[in-house]
Amino acid sequence: MNILVILHNNFNETELVSTIAVLSKTNKCYFTYYNPDYKMITGSNNLVKIETVNEISIDDYDAVFIPGGPGAQLLRHDSTSLSIIKKFKNKKIWAICDAPNVLYEHKIISDTQNYSSFPSIGENKSFDSCGKNRNDDYVSFDNSIFELITGKCAGASVDFSLKIVEINFDKETFEKIRYNFLTK
């Protein structure tokens, strides 16, 4: 499975590294890191620096993953990345932390889709920027329009990525990986 990872400076490193670590255990996931403007992106704690590409072909990817953290504020104003994410509405979209709120604000997540996210108050300093179907669950899966898997926060990263494995790979692969992380 080819996965496009959209990154912005100050992304949450736990969300990125945990998700990539879990998905890598399938031995069937390949990652491309993307940012429309920069060749190098740095995480919020300056622990992780990722080399990115600035151009992609959407047809090369099966899914898009967007970690959150403070970098989600940059995504809010990145029309190029948002346009790319919209093109995944017939594929798979996985987002965590504040990234699902950004997707809702830009109508990528619809009013009818359930999603988990960090309880962002958005730029207008109001909880109104969150959708009515936003919840406080650690992880949500909604397949009503397209495959949407969302996570609440960095603490949900392993459960979030295990849900991706559970939905997209066989039961044996899921159980083996889940056992390695000894979660519920």
XYZ file of N, CA and C in Angstrom:
552
model
N 0.850 -1.171 0.000
C 0.000 0.000 0.000
C 0.899 1.238 0.000
N 0.673 2.113 -0.941
C 1.436 3.356 -1.042
C 0.704 4.465 -0.298
N 1.389 5.055 0.662
C 0.776 6.040 1.541
C 1.484 7.380 1.385
N 0.699 8.410 1.116
C 1.210 9.769 1.068
C 1.058 10.367 2.464
N 2.136 10.875 3.023
C 2.112 11.511 4.341
C 2.325 13.003 4.119
N 1.317 13.791 4.464
C 1.409 15.240 4.285
C 1.889 15.854 5.595
N 3.028 16.538 5.507
C 3.665 17.099 6.699
C 3.818 18.607 6.601
N 3.725 19.238 7.763
C 4.021 20.660 7.901
C 4.946 20.817 9.098
N 5.768 21.852 9.084
C 6.645 22.088 10.228
C 5.834 22.100 11.515
N 6.438 21.569 12.564
C 5.813 21.446 13.884
C 4.757 20.354 13.947
N 4.842 19.352 13.045
C 3.942 18.202 13.156
C 4.208 17.497 14.483
N 3.222 16.759 14.969
C 3.403 16.005 16.204
C 4.220 14.756 15.906
N 5.388 14.671 16.488
C 6.313 13.572 16.205
C 5.791 12.226 16.690
N 5.131 12.197 17.836
C 4.582 10.937 18.346
C 3.564 10.373 17.370
N 2.704 11.229 16.854
C 1.673 10.776 15.916
C 2.284 10.218 14.644
N 3.306 10.875 14.137
C 3.951 10.400 12.912
C 4.714 9.104 13.159
N 5.624 9.115 14.110
C 6.516 7.972 14.312
C 5.742 6.732 14.752
N 4.791 6.875 15.659
C 4.005 5.712 16.103
C 3.235 5.092 14.947
N 2.603 5.924 14.159
C 1.803 5.416 13.042
C 2.688 4.737 12.002
N 3.790 5.354 11.649
C 4.702 4.755 10.666
C 5.271 3.447 11.211
N 5.613 3.412 12.502
C 6.168 2.191 13.105
C 5.175 1.039 13.037
N 3.926 1.299 13.387
C 2.913 0.237 13.352
C 2.657 -0.208 11.917
N 2.436 0.731 11.011
C 2.139 0.359 9.624
C 3.317 -0.346 8.958
N 4.526 0.007 9.333
C 5.709 -0.648 8.759
C 5.768 -2.125 9.110
N 5.183 -2.495 10.230
C 5.193 -3.899 10.645
C 4.380 -4.798 9.712
N 3.546 -4.217 8.859
C 2.803 -5.029 7.885
C 3.714 -5.513 6.769
N 4.840 -4.854 6.585
C 5.757 -5.102 5.458
C 5.076 -4.882 4.112
N 3.981 -4.116 4.114
C 3.224 -3.868 2.883
C 2.923 -2.386 2.684
N 3.537 -1.533 3.497
C 3.283 -0.100 3.404
C 4.544 0.624 2.970
N 4.358 1.554 2.044
C 5.454 2.358 1.520
C 5.043 3.819 1.650
N 5.943 4.639 2.141
C 5.608 6.007 2.508
C 6.352 7.026 1.657
N 5.626 8.076 1.277
C 6.217 9.250 0.646
C 5.808 10.436 1.496
N 6.775 11.264 1.856
C 6.520 12.433 2.688
C 6.452 13.661 1.784
N 5.388 14.443 1.964
C 5.104 15.550 1.044
C 4.897 16.857 1.796
N 5.424 17.912 1.222
C 5.097 19.280 1.586
C 5.256 20.106 0.313
N 4.309 20.984 0.005
C 4.381 21.698 -1.270
C 5.505 22.728 -1.366
N 6.051 23.144 -0.226
C 6.997 24.255 -0.243
C 8.411 23.934 0.234
N 8.539 23.004 1.146
C 9.838 22.771 1.782
C 10.354 21.369 1.514
N 11.666 21.256 1.403
C 12.317 19.953 1.187
C 12.616 19.244 2.507
N 12.614 19.976 3.619
C 12.893 19.400 4.930
C 11.874 19.944 5.921
N 11.235 19.037 6.654
C 10.215 19.415 7.629
C 10.678 18.928 9.002
N 10.462 19.751 10.019
C 10.907 19.432 11.372
C 9.706 19.294 12.298
N 9.757 18.288 13.171
C 8.690 18.049 14.132
C 8.657 19.089 15.241
N 7.614 19.029 16.044
C 7.362 20.048 17.065
C 8.395 20.071 18.184
N 9.109 18.977 18.387
C 10.140 18.941 19.434
C 11.553 18.928 18.866
N 11.680 19.161 17.575
C 12.976 19.144 16.885
C 13.697 17.809 17.016
N 12.954 16.737 17.234
C 13.547 15.402 17.335
C 13.596 14.704 15.987
N 12.644 15.038 15.119
C 12.518 14.364 13.830
C 12.570 15.400 12.713
N 13.437 15.141 11.746
C 13.501 15.949 10.522
C 13.258 14.996 9.361
N 12.348 15.354 8.487
C 11.939 14.486 7.388
C 12.189 15.195 6.065
N 12.834 14.499 5.158
C 13.004 15.019 3.802
C 11.700 14.776 3.043
N 11.216 15.805 2.359
C 9.940 15.703 1.657
C 10.109 15.949 0.164
N 9.117 15.477 -0.584
C 9.023 15.801 -2.006
C 8.025 16.943 -2.140
N 8.136 17.702 -3.231
C 7.251 18.848 -3.435
C 6.228 18.624 -4.536
N 6.324 17.505 -5.225
C 5.365 17.181 -6.281
C 5.040 15.700 -6.201
N 3.769 15.387 -6.450
C 3.331 13.986 -6.437
C 2.290 13.776 -7.531
N 2.054 12.512 -7.841
C 0.938 12.127 -8.703
C -0.041 11.350 -7.837
N -1.239 11.847 -7.707
C -2.248 11.254 -6.826
C -2.494 9.782 -7.147
N -2.364 9.417 -8.407
C -2.620 8.037 -8.829
C -1.620 7.042 -8.254
N -0.511 7.525 -7.727
C 0.516 6.643 -7.162
C 0.196 6.187 -5.743
N -0.883 6.709 -5.145
C -1.139 6.475 -3.724
C -2.514 5.873 -3.469
N -2.558 5.040 -2.430
C -3.801 4.397 -2.002
C -4.460 5.146 -0.854
N -3.653 5.861 -0.070
C -4.156 6.524 1.130
C -3.318 7.755 1.420
N -3.913 8.666 2.196
C -3.182 9.826 2.688
C -3.280 9.822 4.213
N -2.166 10.125 4.863
C -2.096 10.226 6.321
C -1.625 11.629 6.677
N -2.362 12.277 7.603
C -2.024 13.625 8.029
C -1.905 13.656 9.548
N -0.674 13.761 10.080
C -0.528 13.934 11.525
C -0.897 15.364 11.909
N -1.193 15.558 13.173
C -1.599 16.877 13.637
C -0.502 17.592 14.389
N -0.867 18.112 15.542
C 0.049 18.936 16.310
C -0.021 20.375 15.825
N 0.904 21.216 16.275
C 0.893 22.622 15.862
C 0.977 22.810 14.348
N 1.531 21.842 13.634
C 1.619 21.928 12.180
C 0.265 22.000 11.496
N -0.782 21.553 12.180
C -2.128 21.617 11.592
C -2.547 23.061 11.328
N -2.003 24.004 12.102
C -2.315 25.414 11.843
C -1.818 25.832 10.461
N -0.677 25.286 10.047
C -0.157 25.594 8.711
C -1.007 24.933 7.628
N -1.491 23.730 7.903
C -2.365 23.039 6.948
C -3.626 23.854 6.680
N -4.146 24.528 7.688
C -5.369 25.329 7.525
C -5.253 26.333 6.373
N -4.034 26.787 6.093
C -3.817 27.821 5.074
C -3.085 27.295 3.847
N -2.950 25.992 3.738
C -2.196 25.374 2.638
C -3.173 24.819 1.605
N -3.576 25.673 0.683
C -4.579 25.267 -0.312
C -4.075 24.141 -1.211
N -2.782 24.067 -1.451
C -2.234 23.004 -2.300
C -2.419 21.643 -1.635
N -2.014 21.524 -0.373
C -2.169 20.246 0.336
C -3.638 19.894 0.524
N -4.467 20.872 0.850
C -5.897 20.604 1.024
C -6.525 20.111 -0.275
N -6.113 20.666 -1.388
C -6.605 20.209 -2.690
C -6.204 18.758 -2.947
N -4.985 18.408 -2.587
C -4.532 17.018 -2.743
C -5.352 16.094 -1.855
N -5.563 16.473 -0.598
C -6.329 15.632 0.329
C -7.737 15.409 -0.207
N -8.364 16.437 -0.765
C -9.716 16.295 -1.327
C -9.772 15.211 -2.394
N -8.696 15.036 -3.119
C -8.662 14.019 -4.174
C -8.615 12.600 -3.617
N -8.402 12.462 -2.331
C -8.406 11.141 -1.702
C -9.796 10.745 -1.211
N -10.803 11.551 -1.471
C -12.155 11.229 -1.013
C -12.712 9.972 -1.679
N -12.065 9.495 -2.728
C -12.473 8.215 -3.318
C -11.475 7.121 -2.937
N -10.612 7.426 -1.972
C -9.598 6.471 -1.504
C -9.699 6.362 0.013
N -8.599 6.607 0.709
C -8.554 6.483 2.164
C -7.908 7.734 2.750
N -8.544 8.284 3.781
C -7.996 9.443 4.477
C -7.868 9.087 5.952
N -6.649 9.259 6.472
C -6.355 8.994 7.877
C -5.760 10.254 8.483
N -6.354 10.755 9.561
C -5.882 11.999 10.175
C -6.025 11.909 11.687
N -5.146 12.615 12.385
C -5.137 12.543 13.847
C -4.921 13.930 14.449
N -5.393 14.097 15.668
C -5.206 15.300 16.480
C -6.044 16.451 15.904
N -5.426 17.557 15.570
C -6.169 18.698 15.031
C -6.403 18.580 13.526
N -5.690 17.671 12.862
C -5.854 17.528 11.406
C -7.299 17.209 11.005
N -8.026 16.318 11.727
C -9.428 16.094 11.335
C -10.282 17.366 11.421
N -10.008 18.228 12.389
C -10.752 19.493 12.477
C -10.515 20.351 11.241
N -9.263 20.386 10.792
C -8.936 21.143 9.577
C -9.708 20.567 8.392
N -9.746 19.239 8.302
C -10.461 18.601 7.187
C -11.950 18.904 7.256
N -12.509 18.952 8.460
C -13.916 19.315 8.604
C -14.132 20.777 8.196
N -13.291 21.663 8.670
C -13.424 23.091 8.353
C -13.389 23.344 6.847
N -12.663 22.493 6.114
C -12.530 22.661 4.661
C -13.444 21.714 3.884
N -14.438 21.163 4.586
C -15.494 20.342 3.973
C -14.974 19.059 3.307
N -13.825 18.580 3.767
C -13.340 17.276 3.310
C -14.041 16.193 4.119
N -14.206 16.431 5.407
C -15.068 15.597 6.253
C -16.433 16.270 6.246
N -17.459 15.502 5.936
C -18.806 16.078 5.823
C -19.512 16.112 7.179
N -20.645 16.796 7.210
C -21.458 16.872 8.428
C -22.005 15.518 8.856
N -22.044 14.563 7.947
C -22.623 13.253 8.276
C -21.588 12.238 8.749
N -20.314 12.563 8.638
C -19.270 11.606 9.010
C -18.854 11.774 10.471
N -18.715 10.646 11.157
C -18.219 10.643 12.527
C -16.703 10.735 12.508
N -16.156 11.546 13.412
C -14.702 11.631 13.500
C -14.260 12.003 14.910
N -13.058 11.564 15.242
C -12.398 11.911 16.496
C -11.360 12.976 16.197
N -11.116 13.834 17.175
C -10.071 14.842 16.997
C -9.718 15.443 18.341
N -8.612 16.150 18.348
C -8.263 16.968 19.492
C -9.342 18.036 19.594
N -9.733 18.411 20.790
C -10.833 19.380 20.909
C -10.408 20.797 20.541
N -10.140 20.988 19.262
C -9.689 22.283 18.758
C -10.788 23.321 18.877
N -10.369 24.546 19.097
C -11.341 25.633 19.031
C -11.167 26.423 17.746
N -10.274 25.972 16.874
C -10.114 26.611 15.572
C -9.629 28.041 15.679
N -9.507 28.667 14.536
C -8.985 30.033 14.506
C -9.989 31.062 15.012
N -11.272 30.731 14.947
C -12.267 31.706 15.397
C -12.502 31.618 16.904
N -11.667 30.838 17.595
C -11.720 30.695 19.055
C -13.090 30.238 19.539
N -13.702 29.370 18.767
C -15.021 28.853 19.104
C -15.069 27.365 18.806
N -15.756 26.620 19.662
C -15.921 25.192 19.409
C -16.841 24.940 18.217
N -17.450 25.994 17.685
C -18.341 25.844 16.537
C -17.607 25.328 15.305
N -16.279 25.444 15.288
C -15.529 24.984 14.117
C -15.462 23.459 14.053
N -15.831 22.784 15.139
C -15.867 21.320 15.139
C -17.243 20.859 14.674
N -17.276 19.761 13.945
C -18.532 19.248 13.424
C -19.412 18.628 14.490
N -20.695 18.515 14.197
C -21.632 17.936 15.164
C -21.361 16.452 15.393
N -20.698 15.806 14.455
C -20.384 14.384 14.607
C -18.971 14.146 15.131
N -18.310 15.200 15.582
C -17.014 15.042 16.230
C -17.247 14.398 17.591
N -16.367 13.475 17.956
C -16.514 12.811 19.248
C -15.183 12.791 19.983
N -15.227 12.350 21.229
C -14.022 12.280 22.053
C -13.429 10.883 22.107
N -13.895 9.979 21.240
C -13.309 8.640 21.200
C -11.850 8.742 20.786
N -11.042 7.807 21.269
C -9.635 7.802 20.862
C -9.500 7.611 19.359
N -10.347 6.755 18.794
C -10.274 6.448 17.367
C -11.686 6.324 16.815
N -11.901 6.828 15.606
C -13.177 6.652 14.908
C -12.921 6.124 13.502
N -13.841 5.273 13.071
C -13.808 4.755 11.703
C -15.162 5.038 11.085
N -15.170 5.717 9.956
C -16.405 6.002 9.230
C -16.183 5.629 7.774
N -17.035 4.766 7.274
C -16.911 4.296 5.895
C -18.131 4.692 5.071
N -18.883 5.694 5.537
C -20.135 6.050 4.872
C -19.919 6.712 3.510
N -18.857 7.478 3.351
C -18.579 8.161 2.084
C -17.262 7.666 1.497
N -16.251 7.602 2.314
C -14.937 7.056 1.961
C -14.337 6.533 3.256
N -13.242 5.796 3.156
C -12.612 5.296 4.374
C -11.964 6.454 5.114
N -12.527 6.773 6.269
C -12.031 7.845 7.120
C -11.689 7.249 8.479
N -10.408 7.285 8.832
C -9.973 6.845 10.155
C -9.323 8.047 10.814
N -9.824 8.384 12.019
C -9.333 9.560 12.720
C -8.969 9.206 14.153
N -8.031 9.959 14.698
C -7.601 9.769 16.078
C -7.648 11.075 16.837
N -7.842 10.964 18.144
C -8.031 12.144 18.985
C -6.745 12.922 19.259
N -5.658 12.204 19.562
C -4.465 12.895 20.052
C -3.250 11.979 19.964
N -2.097 12.503 20.343
C -0.864 11.712 20.304
C -0.995 10.431 21.126
N -1.690 10.498 22.245
C -1.881 9.321 23.089
C -2.671 8.218 22.415
N -3.386 8.552 21.369
C -4.191 7.571 20.628
C -3.447 7.004 19.426
N -2.208 7.395 19.215
C -1.482 7.055 17.984
C -1.395 5.563 17.700
N -1.091 4.755 18.711
C -0.967 3.311 18.472
C -2.332 2.720 18.149
N -3.356 3.065 18.925
C -4.702 2.554 18.632
C -5.181 3.021 17.260
N -4.885 4.257 16.910
C -5.232 4.811 15.598
C -4.596 3.981 14.485
N -3.315 3.734 14.599
C -2.623 2.985 13.542
C -3.031 1.519 13.529
N -3.342 0.958 14.691
C -3.847 -0.422 14.709
C -5.208 -0.515 14.015
N -6.034 0.514 14.143
C -7.326 0.528 13.438
C -7.092 0.540 11.930
N -6.093 1.276 11.472
C -5.756 1.282 10.047
C -5.378 -0.123 9.598
N -4.564 -0.805 10.395
C -4.156 -2.178 10.058
C -5.369 -3.103 10.075
N -6.202 -2.997 11.100
C -7.379 -3.862 11.211
C -8.297 -3.725 9.996
N -8.507 -2.507 9.531
C -9.420 -2.257 8.416
C -8.805 -2.653 7.075
N -7.501 -2.516 6.928
C -6.879 -2.655 5.608
C -6.085 -3.930 5.371
N -5.897 -4.740 6.405
C -5.101 -5.955 6.249
C -5.843 -7.142 6.853
N -5.342 -8.331 6.589
C -6.024 -9.532 7.073
C -5.927 -9.646 8.596
N -6.816 -10.479 9.145
C -6.925 -10.637 10.599
C -5.619 -11.136 11.216
N -4.941 -12.052 10.540
C -3.687 -12.592 11.072
C -2.633 -11.491 11.212
N -2.520 -10.644 10.208
C -1.570 -9.530 10.264
C -1.928 -8.595 11.409
N -3.205 -8.266 11.514
C -3.657 -7.374 12.579
C -3.346 -7.954 13.952
N -3.700 -9.216 14.181
C -3.490 -9.833 15.496
C -2.010 -9.901 15.856
N -1.184 -10.217 14.894
C 0.261 -10.294 15.138
C 0.814 -8.923 15.547
N 0.419 -7.898 14.834
C 0.910 -6.554 15.140
C 0.320 -6.055 16.451
N -0.960 -6.290 16.664
C -1.610 -5.866 17.914
C -0.915 -6.496 19.109
N -0.586 -7.786 18.985
C 0.101 -8.487 20.070
C 1.445 -7.819 20.383
N 2.148 -7.376 19.359
C 3.439 -6.707 19.575
C 3.306 -5.440 20.410
N 2.140 -4.813 20.363
C 1.939 -3.579 21.113
C 1.124 -3.793 22.380
N 0.633 -5.024 22.585
C -0.110 -5.388 23.788
C -1.176 -4.371 24.174
N -1.992 -4.000 23.189
C -3.112 -3.111 23.490
C -4.362 -3.960 23.632
N -5.466 -3.314 23.895
C -6.729 -4.020 24.142
C -7.128 -4.984 23.076
